[in-house]
Amino acid sequence: MHAVMEQESQFEEYTKTFRVEESMIDRNHHLNNVVCVEWIQDIAVEHSEVTGGTKKMEELGCGWMIRTQHVEYKAQAFLNDEIVGTTWVPEYSKISTNRYSKFVRKSDGKEIFSAVTTWVLVDLNRGRPIAIPEEIKSFFRKK
């Protein structure tokens, strides 16, 4: 199991607020786990888009693909809860990075779930992993 690392100040965080809607509630009357996984991906994609990383990857013909994902569910979220998601990328290996995400209920600050997702940079034409260029890494560092 991975524990979410402490955020380091040199890394750019991205935050987004989500609202639990009726269609997201499962038969146990709380936020469906599938929605949690969707939010993890949504916030990662948006972070890349707002930093310019997505555009640069399109120019380079590469993209991120998930290798592994570990999600820890810590509390339940219910209809109309506002959940604040935060994501950051503090570390890289040659071809992959771990992206950390944390989702907290706005009303009481309770952590609902967290995740560590290992993303691999892939050459989209060849379908093979490639080394992560410094210019891609720079999109997720504080300017």
JSON list of C-alpha atoms in Angstrom, two decimals:
[
{"chain": "A", "resi": 1, "resn": "MET", "atom": "CA", "xyz": [0.00, 0.00, 0.00]},
{"chain": "A", "resi": 2, "resn": "HIS", "atom": "CA", "xyz": [1.17, 3.50, -0.76]},
{"chain": "A", "resi": 3, "resn": "ALA", "atom": "CA", "xyz": [0.76, 6.33, 1.67]},
{"chain": "A", "resi": 4, "resn": "VAL", "atom": "CA", "xyz": [0.14, 9.75, 0.20]},
{"chain": "A", "resi": 5, "resn": "MET", "atom": "CA", "xyz": [3.34, 11.75, 0.56]},
{"chain": "A", "resi": 6, "resn": "GLU", "atom": "CA", "xyz": [3.41, 15.17, 2.14]},
{"chain": "A", "resi": 7, "resn": "GLN", "atom": "CA", "xyz": [3.09, 17.83, -0.51]},
{"chain": "A", "resi": 8, "resn": "GLU", "atom": "CA", "xyz": [6.35, 19.62, -1.25]},
{"chain": "A", "resi": 9, "resn": "SER", "atom": "CA", "xyz": [6.21, 23.32, -1.96]},
{"chain": "A", "resi": 10, "resn": "GLN", "atom": "CA", "xyz": [8.19, 23.22, -5.22]},
{"chain": "A", "resi": 11, "resn": "PHE", "atom": "CA", "xyz": [5.44, 21.23, -6.93]},
{"chain": "A", "resi": 12, "resn": "GLU", "atom": "CA", "xyz": [2.41, 22.88, -8.46]},
{"chain": "A", "resi": 13, "resn": "GLU", "atom": "CA", "xyz": [-0.85, 21.73, -6.91]},
{"chain": "A", "resi": 14, "resn": "TYR", "atom": "CA", "xyz": [-4.13, 21.76, -8.77]},
{"chain": "A", "resi": 15, "resn": "THR", "atom": "CA", "xyz": [-7.44, 21.98, -6.91]},
{"chain": "A", "resi": 16, "resn": "LYS", "atom": "CA", "xyz": [-11.01, 21.50, -8.07]},
{"chain": "A", "resi": 17, "resn": "THR", "atom": "CA", "xyz": [-14.31, 21.30, -6.20]},
{"chain": "A", "resi": 18, "resn": "PHE", "atom": "CA", "xyz": [-16.76, 18.51, -7.08]},
{"chain": "A", "resi": 19, "resn": "ARG", "atom": "CA", "xyz": [-20.39, 18.16, -5.94]},
{"chain": "A", "resi": 20, "resn": "VAL", "atom": "CA", "xyz": [-21.95, 14.77, -5.23]},
{"chain": "A", "resi": 21, "resn": "GLU", "atom": "CA", "xyz": [-25.03, 14.50, -7.46]},
{"chain": "A", "resi": 22, "resn": "GLU", "atom": "CA", "xyz": [-27.90, 12.02, -7.25]},
{"chain": "A", "resi": 23, "resn": "SER", "atom": "CA", "xyz": [-26.62, 9.99, -10.23]},
{"chain": "A", "resi": 24, "resn": "MET", "atom": "CA", "xyz": [-23.35, 9.42, -8.31]},
{"chain": "A", "resi": 25, "resn": "ILE", "atom": "CA", "xyz": [-24.99, 7.75, -5.32]},
{"chain": "A", "resi": 26, "resn": "ASP", "atom": "CA", "xyz": [-24.79, 3.96, -5.13]},
{"chain": "A", "resi": 27, "resn": "ARG", "atom": "CA", "xyz": [-27.16, 1.46, -3.54]},
{"chain": "A", "resi": 28, "resn": "ASN", "atom": "CA", "xyz": [-25.44, 2.05, -0.18]},
{"chain": "A", "resi": 29, "resn": "HIS", "atom": "CA", "xyz": [-26.59, 5.69, -0.32]},
{"chain": "A", "resi": 30, "resn": "HIS", "atom": "CA", "xyz": [-23.09, 7.17, -0.62]},
{"chain": "A", "resi": 31, "resn": "LEU", "atom": "CA", "xyz": [-20.71, 8.26, -3.38]},
{"chain": "A", "resi": 32, "resn": "ASN", "atom": "CA", "xyz": [-20.03, 5.38, -5.77]},
{"chain": "A", "resi": 33, "resn": "ASN", "atom": "CA", "xyz": [-16.38, 4.25, -5.85]},
{"chain": "A", "resi": 34, "resn": "VAL", "atom": "CA", "xyz": [-16.43, 4.35, -9.66]},
{"chain": "A", "resi": 35, "resn": "VAL", "atom": "CA", "xyz": [-17.07, 8.10, -9.48]},
{"chain": "A", "resi": 36, "resn": "CYS", "atom": "CA", "xyz": [-14.04, 8.48, -7.20]},
{"chain": "A", "resi": 37, "resn": "VAL", "atom": "CA", "xyz": [-11.82, 6.88, -9.84]},
{"chain": "A", "resi": 38, "resn": "GLU", "atom": "CA", "xyz": [-13.34, 9.16, -12.51]},
{"chain": "A", "resi": 39, "resn": "TRP", "atom": "CA", "xyz": [-12.58, 12.21, -10.36]},
{"chain": "A", "resi": 40, "resn": "ILE", "atom": "CA", "xyz": [-8.96, 11.09, -9.93]},
{"chain": "A", "resi": 41, "resn": "GLN", "atom": "CA", "xyz": [-8.54, 10.94, -13.70]},
{"chain": "A", "resi": 42, "resn": "ASP", "atom": "CA", "xyz": [-10.54, 14.14, -14.34]},
{"chain": "A", "resi": 43, "resn": "ILE", "atom": "CA", "xyz": [-8.43, 16.24, -11.98]},
{"chain": "A", "resi": 44, "resn": "ALA", "atom": "CA", "xyz": [-5.18, 14.81, -13.42]},
{"chain": "A", "resi": 45, "resn": "VAL", "atom": "CA", "xyz": [-6.24, 15.60, -16.99]},
{"chain": "A", "resi": 46, "resn": "GLU", "atom": "CA", "xyz": [-7.38, 19.12, -16.06]},
{"chain": "A", "resi": 47, "resn": "HIS", "atom": "CA", "xyz": [-4.10, 19.76, -14.22]},
{"chain": "A", "resi": 48, "resn": "SER", "atom": "CA", "xyz": [-2.17, 18.81, -17.36]},
{"chain": "A", "resi": 49, "resn": "GLU", "atom": "CA", "xyz": [-4.42, 20.97, -19.54]},
{"chain": "A", "resi": 50, "resn": "VAL", "atom": "CA", "xyz": [-4.17, 24.14, -17.42]},
{"chain": "A", "resi": 51, "resn": "THR", "atom": "CA", "xyz": [-0.38, 23.92, -17.15]},
{"chain": "A", "resi": 52, "resn": "GLY", "atom": "CA", "xyz": [0.06, 23.49, -20.92]},
{"chain": "A", "resi": 53, "resn": "GLY", "atom": "CA", "xyz": [1.35, 19.94, -20.53]},
{"chain": "A", "resi": 54, "resn": "THR", "atom": "CA", "xyz": [-1.37, 18.40, -22.69]},
{"chain": "A", "resi": 55, "resn": "LYS", "atom": "CA", "xyz": [-0.65, 20.73, -25.59]},
{"chain": "A", "resi": 56, "resn": "LYS", "atom": "CA", "xyz": [3.10, 20.02, -25.39]},
{"chain": "A", "resi": 57, "resn": "MET", "atom": "CA", "xyz": [2.49, 16.26, -25.31]},
{"chain": "A", "resi": 58, "resn": "GLU", "atom": "CA", "xyz": [0.30, 16.52, -28.42]},
{"chain": "A", "resi": 59, "resn": "GLU", "atom": "CA", "xyz": [3.13, 18.39, -30.17]},
{"chain": "A", "resi": 60, "resn": "LEU", "atom": "CA", "xyz": [5.61, 15.67, -29.12]},
{"chain": "A", "resi": 61, "resn": "GLY", "atom": "CA", "xyz": [3.24, 12.81, -30.06]},
{"chain": "A", "resi": 62, "resn": "CYS", "atom": "CA", "xyz": [3.15, 11.34, -26.57]},
{"chain": "A", "resi": 63, "resn": "GLY", "atom": "CA", "xyz": [0.63, 10.85, -23.79]},
{"chain": "A", "resi": 64, "resn": "TRP", "atom": "CA", "xyz": [0.21, 9.50, -20.28]},
{"chain": "A", "resi": 65, "resn": "MET", "atom": "CA", "xyz": [-1.17, 6.02, -19.61]},
{"chain": "A", "resi": 66, "resn": "ILE", "atom": "CA", "xyz": [-1.93, 4.57, -16.19]},
{"chain": "A", "resi": 67, "resn": "ARG", "atom": "CA", "xyz": [0.27, 1.67, -15.05]},
{"chain": "A", "resi": 68, "resn": "THR", "atom": "CA", "xyz": [-1.08, 1.29, -11.51]},
{"chain": "A", "resi": 69, "resn": "GLN", "atom": "CA", "xyz": [-3.50, 3.03, -9.21]},
{"chain": "A", "resi": 70, "resn": "HIS", "atom": "CA", "xyz": [-3.97, 2.65, -5.48]},
{"chain": "A", "resi": 71, "resn": "VAL", "atom": "CA", "xyz": [-7.04, 4.24, -3.92]},
{"chain": "A", "resi": 72, "resn": "GLU", "atom": "CA", "xyz": [-7.65, 4.47, -0.18]},
{"chain": "A", "resi": 73, "resn": "TYR", "atom": "CA", "xyz": [-11.25, 5.09, 0.87]},
{"chain": "A", "resi": 74, "resn": "LYS", "atom": "CA", "xyz": [-11.32, 6.77, 4.29]},
{"chain": "A", "resi": 75, "resn": "ALA", "atom": "CA", "xyz": [-14.85, 8.13, 4.75]},
{"chain": "A", "resi": 76, "resn": "GLN", "atom": "CA", "xyz": [-18.16, 8.28, 2.94]},
{"chain": "A", "resi": 77, "resn": "ALA", "atom": "CA", "xyz": [-19.50, 11.20, 0.91]},
{"chain": "A", "resi": 78, "resn": "PHE", "atom": "CA", "xyz": [-23.20, 11.83, 0.47]},
{"chain": "A", "resi": 79, "resn": "LEU", "atom": "CA", "xyz": [-25.65, 13.65, -1.80]},
{"chain": "A", "resi": 80, "resn": "ASN", "atom": "CA", "xyz": [-24.82, 17.36, -2.26]},
{"chain": "A", "resi": 81, "resn": "ASP", "atom": "CA", "xyz": [-21.49, 17.14, -0.42]},
{"chain": "A", "resi": 82, "resn": "GLU", "atom": "CA", "xyz": [-18.85, 19.41, -1.91]},
{"chain": "A", "resi": 83, "resn": "ILE", "atom": "CA", "xyz": [-15.55, 17.58, -2.22]},
{"chain": "A", "resi": 84, "resn": "VAL", "atom": "CA", "xyz": [-12.31, 19.48, -2.80]},
{"chain": "A", "resi": 85, "resn": "GLY", "atom": "CA", "xyz": [-9.80, 17.48, -4.82]},
{"chain": "A", "resi": 86, "resn": "THR", "atom": "CA", "xyz": [-6.11, 18.35, -4.87]},
{"chain": "A", "resi": 87, "resn": "THR", "atom": "CA", "xyz": [-3.46, 16.70, -7.05]},
{"chain": "A", "resi": 88, "resn": "TRP", "atom": "CA", "xyz": [0.30, 17.09, -7.41]},
{"chain": "A", "resi": 89, "resn": "VAL", "atom": "CA", "xyz": [3.28, 15.38, -9.08]},
{"chain": "A", "resi": 90, "resn": "PRO", "atom": "CA", "xyz": [6.32, 15.34, -6.76]},
{"chain": "A", "resi": 91, "resn": "GLU", "atom": "CA", "xyz": [8.53, 12.67, -8.33]},
{"chain": "A", "resi": 92, "resn": "TYR", "atom": "CA", "xyz": [9.65, 11.13, -11.60]},
{"chain": "A", "resi": 93, "resn": "SER", "atom": "CA", "xyz": [11.57, 8.10, -12.76]},
{"chain": "A", "resi": 94, "resn": "LYS", "atom": "CA", "xyz": [12.91, 7.80, -16.29]},
{"chain": "A", "resi": 95, "resn": "ILE", "atom": "CA", "xyz": [9.56, 6.82, -17.89]},
{"chain": "A", "resi": 96, "resn": "SER", "atom": "CA", "xyz": [6.96, 7.24, -15.15]},
{"chain": "A", "resi": 97, "resn": "THR", "atom": "CA", "xyz": [5.67, 9.51, -12.43]},
{"chain": "A", "resi": 98, "resn": "ASN", "atom": "CA", "xyz": [3.57, 9.11, -9.33]},
{"chain": "A", "resi": 99, "resn": "ARG", "atom": "CA", "xyz": [0.67, 11.53, -9.14]},
{"chain": "A", "resi": 100, "resn": "TYR", "atom": "CA", "xyz": [-0.90, 12.00, -5.73]},
{"chain": "A", "resi": 101, "resn": "SER", "atom": "CA", "xyz": [-4.52, 13.03, -5.20]},
{"chain": "A", "resi": 102, "resn": "LYS", "atom": "CA", "xyz": [-6.50, 13.81, -2.08]},
{"chain": "A", "resi": 103, "resn": "PHE", "atom": "CA", "xyz": [-10.25, 14.51, -1.82]},
{"chain": "A", "resi": 104, "resn": "VAL", "atom": "CA", "xyz": [-11.66, 16.28, 1.25]},
{"chain": "A", "resi": 105, "resn": "ARG", "atom": "CA", "xyz": [-15.23, 17.18, 2.21]},
{"chain": "A", "resi": 106, "resn": "LYS", "atom": "CA", "xyz": [-15.44, 20.97, 2.22]},
{"chain": "A", "resi": 107, "resn": "SER", "atom": "CA", "xyz": [-17.92, 21.28, 5.10]},
{"chain": "A", "resi": 108, "resn": "ASP", "atom": "CA", "xyz": [-15.85, 19.49, 7.76]},
{"chain": "A", "resi": 109, "resn": "GLY", "atom": "CA", "xyz": [-12.38, 18.96, 6.25]},
{"chain": "A", "resi": 110, "resn": "LYS", "atom": "CA", "xyz": [-12.73, 15.19, 6.46]},
{"chain": "A", "resi": 111, "resn": "GLU", "atom": "CA", "xyz": [-10.59, 13.26, 3.97]},
{"chain": "A", "resi": 112, "resn": "ILE", "atom": "CA", "xyz": [-12.87, 11.05, 1.87]},
{"chain": "A", "resi": 113, "resn": "PHE", "atom": "CA", "xyz": [-10.28, 9.27, -0.28]},
{"chain": "A", "resi": 114, "resn": "SER", "atom": "CA", "xyz": [-6.75, 9.55, -1.61]},
{"chain": "A", "resi": 115, "resn": "ALA", "atom": "CA", "xyz": [-4.84, 7.95, -4.45]},
{"chain": "A", "resi": 116, "resn": "VAL", "atom": "CA", "xyz": [-1.41, 7.32, -5.87]},
{"chain": "A", "resi": 117, "resn": "THR", "atom": "CA", "xyz": [-1.46, 6.79, -9.63]},
{"chain": "A", "resi": 118, "resn": "THR", "atom": "CA", "xyz": [1.62, 5.75, -11.59]},
{"chain": "A", "resi": 119, "resn": "TRP", "atom": "CA", "xyz": [1.53, 7.25, -15.07]},
{"chain": "A", "resi": 120, "resn": "VAL", "atom": "CA", "xyz": [3.87, 6.16, -17.88]},
{"chain": "A", "resi": 121, "resn": "LEU", "atom": "CA", "xyz": [4.74, 8.49, -20.77]},
{"chain": "A", "resi": 122, "resn": "VAL", "atom": "CA", "xyz": [4.09, 6.68, -24.06]},
{"chain": "A", "resi": 123, "resn": "ASP", "atom": "CA", "xyz": [5.01, 7.44, -27.68]},
{"chain": "A", "resi": 124, "resn": "LEU", "atom": "CA", "xyz": [1.51, 7.34, -29.21]},
{"chain": "A", "resi": 125, "resn": "ASN", "atom": "CA", "xyz": [2.74, 6.28, -32.66]},
{"chain": "A", "resi": 126, "resn": "ARG", "atom": "CA", "xyz": [4.76, 3.32, -31.41]},
{"chain": "A", "resi": 127, "resn": "GLY", "atom": "CA", "xyz": [2.72, 2.52, -28.31]},
{"chain": "A", "resi": 128, "resn": "ARG", "atom": "CA", "xyz": [5.93, 2.24, -26.25]},
{"chain": "A", "resi": 129, "resn": "PRO", "atom": "CA", "xyz": [7.13, 4.00, -23.10]},
{"chain": "A", "resi": 130, "resn": "ILE", "atom": "CA", "xyz": [9.59, 6.86, -23.57]},
{"chain": "A", "resi": 131, "resn": "ALA", "atom": "CA", "xyz": [11.81, 8.91, -21.28]},
{"chain": "A", "resi": 132, "resn": "ILE", "atom": "CA", "xyz": [10.03, 11.90, -19.76]},
{"chain": "A", "resi": 133, "resn": "PRO", "atom": "CA", "xyz": [11.56, 15.09, -21.19]},
{"chain": "A", "resi": 134, "resn": "GLU", "atom": "CA", "xyz": [12.52, 17.83, -18.75]},
{"chain": "A", "resi": 135, "resn": "GLU", "atom": "CA", "xyz": [10.10, 20.19, -20.52]},
{"chain": "A", "resi": 136, "resn": "ILE", "atom": "CA", "xyz": [7.17, 17.90, -19.56]},
{"chain": "A", "resi": 137, "resn": "LYS", "atom": "CA", "xyz": [8.34, 17.71, -15.93]},
{"chain": "A", "resi": 138, "resn": "SER", "atom": "CA", "xyz": [8.59, 21.49, -15.77]},
{"chain": "A", "resi": 139, "resn": "PHE", "atom": "CA", "xyz": [4.83, 21.89, -16.32]},
{"chain": "A", "resi": 140, "resn": "PHE", "atom": "CA", "xyz": [4.14, 20.46, -12.85]},
{"chain": "A", "resi": 141, "resn": "ARG", "atom": "CA", "xyz": [6.70, 22.55, -10.93]},
{"chain": "A", "resi": 142, "resn": "LYS", "atom": "CA", "xyz": [5.93, 25.93, -9.40]},
{"chain": "A", "resi": 143, "resn": "LYS", "atom": "CA", "xyz": [6.95, 28.74, -11.70]}
]
